[in-house]
Coordinates of C-alpha atoms in Angstrom, one line a residue:
M1 CA -51.0 113.0 75.6
A2 CA -52.4 113.2 79.1
D3 CA -51.7 117.0 79.6
R4 CA -53.0 119.5 76.8
F5 CA -52.2 123.0 76.3
A6 CA -54.0 125.5 75.0
V7 CA -53.9 129.1 74.7
V8 CA -57.3 131.5 74.5
T9 CA -57.5 135.3 73.3
G10 CA -59.9 137.7 74.4
A11 CA -60.6 135.1 77.0
G12 CA -62.0 138.0 79.5
Q13 CA -65.0 137.7 78.4
G14 CA -67.6 136.5 75.7
I15 CA -67.1 133.6 73.6
G16 CA -63.5 133.8 74.5
R17 CA -64.7 132.9 78.3
A18 CA -67.0 130.3 77.1
A19 CA -64.3 128.5 74.8
A20 CA -61.6 129.0 77.8
Q21 CA -63.9 127.1 80.4
A22 CA -65.4 124.6 78.1
L23 CA -61.4 123.8 77.4
L24 CA -60.7 123.5 81.5
A25 CA -63.5 121.3 81.5
E26 CA -62.5 118.7 79.0
G27 CA -58.9 118.8 81.3
W28 CA -57.1 121.2 79.0
H29 CA -54.5 123.2 80.6
V30 CA -55.5 127.0 79.5
A31 CA -53.5 130.4 79.1
V32 CA -56.2 132.7 79.5
L33 CA -54.9 135.8 77.3
G34 CA -56.2 139.3 77.5
R35 CA -55.8 142.8 78.3
R36 CA -57.6 143.1 81.8
A37 CA -56.0 140.5 84.7
G38 CA -59.5 141.1 86.4
T39 CA -62.3 139.7 84.0
L40 CA -59.5 137.2 83.1
E41 CA -59.2 135.7 86.8
E42 CA -63.2 135.7 86.7
T43 CA -63.1 133.4 83.9
L44 CA -60.7 131.2 85.7
S45 CA -62.7 131.2 88.7
G46 CA -65.6 130.4 87.3
S47 CA -64.3 126.8 86.4
P48 CA -63.9 123.5 89.0
S49 CA -60.8 123.2 87.5
G50 CA -59.6 126.9 86.7
A51 CA -57.0 127.6 89.9
S52 CA -55.4 124.0 89.1
H53 CA -54.9 124.1 85.3
G54 CA -55.2 127.9 84.3
F55 CA -53.1 130.8 84.5
V56 CA -53.7 134.7 83.5
V57 CA -51.5 136.2 80.4
T58 CA -52.2 139.9 79.9
A59 CA -51.6 141.2 76.5
D60 CA -52.9 143.4 73.9
V61 CA -52.8 141.1 70.8
G62 CA -52.2 144.0 68.6
D63 CA -49.0 144.9 70.2
R64 CA -46.1 142.2 68.8
A65 CA -43.7 142.6 71.7
Q66 CA -46.3 142.2 73.9
V67 CA -47.3 139.0 72.3
E68 CA -44.2 137.8 71.7
A69 CA -43.6 138.2 75.8
A70 CA -46.8 136.6 76.6
F71 CA -46.2 133.5 74.5
A72 CA -42.7 132.8 75.8
Q73 CA -44.3 132.9 79.3
V74 CA -46.9 130.2 78.1
L75 CA -43.8 127.9 77.3
E76 CA -42.5 129.0 80.3
R77 CA -45.5 127.8 82.1
F78 CA -46.4 125.1 79.8
G79 CA -43.3 123.7 77.8
R80 CA -45.4 123.1 74.9
L81 CA -48.7 124.3 73.1
D82 CA -51.3 122.1 71.8
V83 CA -54.3 124.8 70.6
L84 CA -54.2 128.1 69.9
F85 CA -58.0 129.8 69.8
N86 CA -57.3 133.0 68.2
N87 CA -60.7 134.7 69.2
A88 CA -59.5 138.4 70.6
G89 CA -61.1 141.2 68.9
R90 CA -63.3 144.0 68.5
G91 CA -65.6 146.2 66.3
A92 CA -66.4 150.0 65.3
P93 CA -69.3 152.2 65.5
A94 CA -71.7 151.2 62.5
V95 CA -71.8 154.3 60.4
D96 CA -71.9 154.9 56.8
F97 CA -68.9 153.8 54.4
D98 CA -67.3 157.4 54.2
E99 CA -67.6 158.9 57.7
L100 CA -66.0 155.9 59.1
A101 CA -63.1 157.4 61.2
P102 CA -59.3 156.4 60.3
E103 CA -58.6 155.8 63.9
D104 CA -61.0 153.3 63.8
W105 CA -60.2 151.4 61.2
E106 CA -56.6 151.1 62.4
G107 CA -58.0 149.9 65.5
V108 CA -60.0 146.8 64.2
V109 CA -57.1 146.1 61.9
A110 CA -54.6 146.2 64.8
A111 CA -56.8 144.0 67.0
N112 CA -58.5 141.7 64.2
L113 CA -56.1 141.1 62.4
N114 CA -52.6 141.9 63.2
G115 CA -53.7 140.4 66.3
T116 CA -54.4 137.5 64.7
F117 CA -51.8 137.4 63.0
F118 CA -49.3 138.0 65.9
C119 CA -50.3 135.4 67.8
A120 CA -50.7 132.8 65.5
Q121 CA -47.7 133.5 64.3
A122 CA -46.1 133.1 67.7
A123 CA -47.9 129.7 68.3
Y124 CA -47.0 128.2 65.3
R125 CA -43.0 128.8 65.8
I126 CA -43.9 127.0 69.6
M127 CA -45.6 124.0 67.5
K128 CA -43.3 124.1 65.1
N129 CA -40.1 123.6 66.8
Q130 CA -41.5 121.6 70.1
S131 CA -41.5 117.6 70.3
P132 CA -43.3 115.8 69.7
K133 CA -44.4 119.0 67.1
G134 CA -47.7 120.0 65.3
G135 CA -50.7 121.7 66.9
R136 CA -54.2 123.8 65.9
I137 CA -54.9 127.0 65.3
I138 CA -58.1 127.9 65.5
N139 CA -59.3 131.3 64.5
N140 CA -62.6 133.0 65.0
G141 CA -64.1 134.4 61.7
S142 CA -67.2 135.5 62.2
I143 CA -70.3 135.3 59.8
S144 CA -69.0 138.5 58.5
A145 CA -65.8 136.9 57.1
H146 CA -68.9 135.5 54.2
A147 CA -71.6 138.4 54.5
P148 CA -71.5 142.0 55.4
R149 CA -73.8 143.7 58.0
P150 CA -74.5 147.8 57.4
G151 CA -72.2 150.5 58.4
A152 CA -69.3 147.4 59.3
A153 CA -66.4 148.2 56.3
A154 CA -63.8 147.5 59.3
Y155 CA -65.2 144.5 60.6
T156 CA -65.9 143.0 57.4
A157 CA -62.8 143.1 55.7
T158 CA -60.5 142.1 58.6
K159 CA -63.0 139.3 59.2
H160 CA -62.5 138.4 55.1
A161 CA -58.9 138.2 55.6
V162 CA -59.0 136.5 58.6
T163 CA -60.3 133.3 56.0
G164 CA -56.8 133.9 54.1
L165 CA -54.9 133.7 57.0
T166 CA -56.5 130.8 58.1
K167 CA -56.3 128.9 54.6
Q168 CA -52.3 129.8 54.6
I169 CA -51.6 128.7 58.2
A170 CA -53.5 125.1 57.0
L171 CA -51.4 125.5 54.2
D172 CA -48.2 126.0 55.2
G173 CA -48.5 124.2 58.4
R174 CA -49.2 120.3 56.6
K175 CA -45.6 119.7 57.2
H176 CA -45.2 120.3 60.5
D177 CA -48.4 118.4 62.1
I178 CA -50.2 122.5 62.0
T179 CA -53.8 122.5 61.4
G180 CA -55.4 125.7 60.7
S181 CA -59.3 126.3 61.4
Q182 CA -61.7 128.4 61.6
I183 CA -65.2 128.9 63.5
D184 CA -67.8 131.8 62.1
I185 CA -70.1 132.6 65.0
G186 CA -73.2 134.1 64.2
N187 CA -75.5 136.0 67.0
A188 CA -74.2 134.3 70.3
A189 CA -75.3 135.9 73.2
T190 CA -72.5 138.0 74.9
P191 CA -72.0 141.8 75.8
M192 CA -71.2 142.8 72.3
T193 CA -74.6 141.2 70.5
E194 CA -76.6 142.6 73.6
R195 CA -77.7 145.1 70.9
M196 CA -79.5 143.1 68.9
T197 CA -82.0 142.3 71.8
K198 CA -83.0 145.9 70.9
G199 CA -82.7 146.0 67.0
V200 CA -80.3 146.5 64.7
P201 CA -80.2 147.8 61.2
Q202 CA -80.9 145.7 58.3
P203 CA -79.7 145.5 54.4
D204 CA -83.0 146.6 53.4
G205 CA -83.1 149.9 55.9
S206 CA -85.1 148.5 58.7
M207 CA -84.4 147.9 62.3
M208 CA -84.7 144.2 63.6
V209 CA -84.8 142.5 66.7
E210 CA -82.5 139.0 66.2
P211 CA -82.4 136.4 67.8
R212 CA -79.6 135.0 70.2
M213 CA -78.0 131.5 70.9
D214 CA -76.4 130.4 74.2
V215 CA -72.3 131.3 74.0
A216 CA -71.6 127.8 75.5
H217 CA -72.6 126.3 72.0
V218 CA -70.0 128.3 70.7
G219 CA -67.2 126.9 73.2
R220 CA -68.2 123.3 73.3
A221 CA -67.8 123.6 69.1
V222 CA -64.4 124.9 69.7
A223 CA -63.7 122.3 72.5
H224 CA -64.5 119.9 69.6
I225 CA -62.6 120.8 67.0
A226 CA -59.4 121.4 69.6
A227 CA -60.0 117.9 70.9
L228 CA -59.6 116.0 66.9
P229 CA -56.1 114.0 66.3
L230 CA -54.1 115.6 63.8
D231 CA -54.6 113.7 61.5
A232 CA -58.0 115.2 61.3
N233 CA -59.6 118.8 60.8
I234 CA -62.3 121.2 60.2
P235 CA -61.2 123.8 58.2
F236 CA -64.2 126.3 58.3
M237 CA -67.5 125.5 60.8
T238 CA -70.5 127.9 61.2
I239 CA -72.5 128.2 64.3
M240 CA -75.2 130.3 64.8
A241 CA -78.6 131.3 66.1
T242 CA -80.8 129.2 63.9
K243 CA -83.5 132.0 63.3
M244 CA -81.1 135.1 62.4
P245 CA -81.1 136.4 58.8
F246 CA -77.6 135.1 57.1
I247 CA -79.1 132.4 55.0
G248 CA -81.4 133.9 52.5
R249 CA -82.1 137.4 51.3
G250 CA -83.1 140.0 53.5

């Protein structure tokens, strides 16, 4: 089809902004979804086609009612949905396991796991019932879906759960031509990883400055997965700063 339609959550900054702008650059129509309209408008204004091919949808992904209303807007505006990049999420303060506050645990679960599920389910329903049916759901898993950082119980647990959710989407979606993919990202240069330029705790108790990569590489990787025909899939992709301490012992 000449026109392709996508939703990017958490599109107001960082990885979400880079992915939305990469899709816009490839000619996609993109709904940028997040909590703050101002930052979402900035995402669109940073793309030459943002005004003509993008629109802002405000919602908190952890709130089911807001998610359902947001995807209803998308369906009304686009008429169909081809890709969801499930990117919205948050972390919590790095603390020892027994010091994690219940409200921080619940906030991370609401955004990273509940929000991923709510958005995926809303997108799945549209993709299942549209004609021609089918579409692609891409979840932001993170390298923390494979290996934890010190003091990150909530983030690690939710990102491991996202991997199971991705596999389930891929399995259940087969009969509807819906694919499930996950991109695991390590140390992209965004506001969320700015602290790494000053040093972050390592498993051996030391502090170390960690390398980062240009977030635009992540955006292009998402756009590559999105552009595949539905008879091909990249179920899991890892993109990371080459010299970050992930592969090996540290």
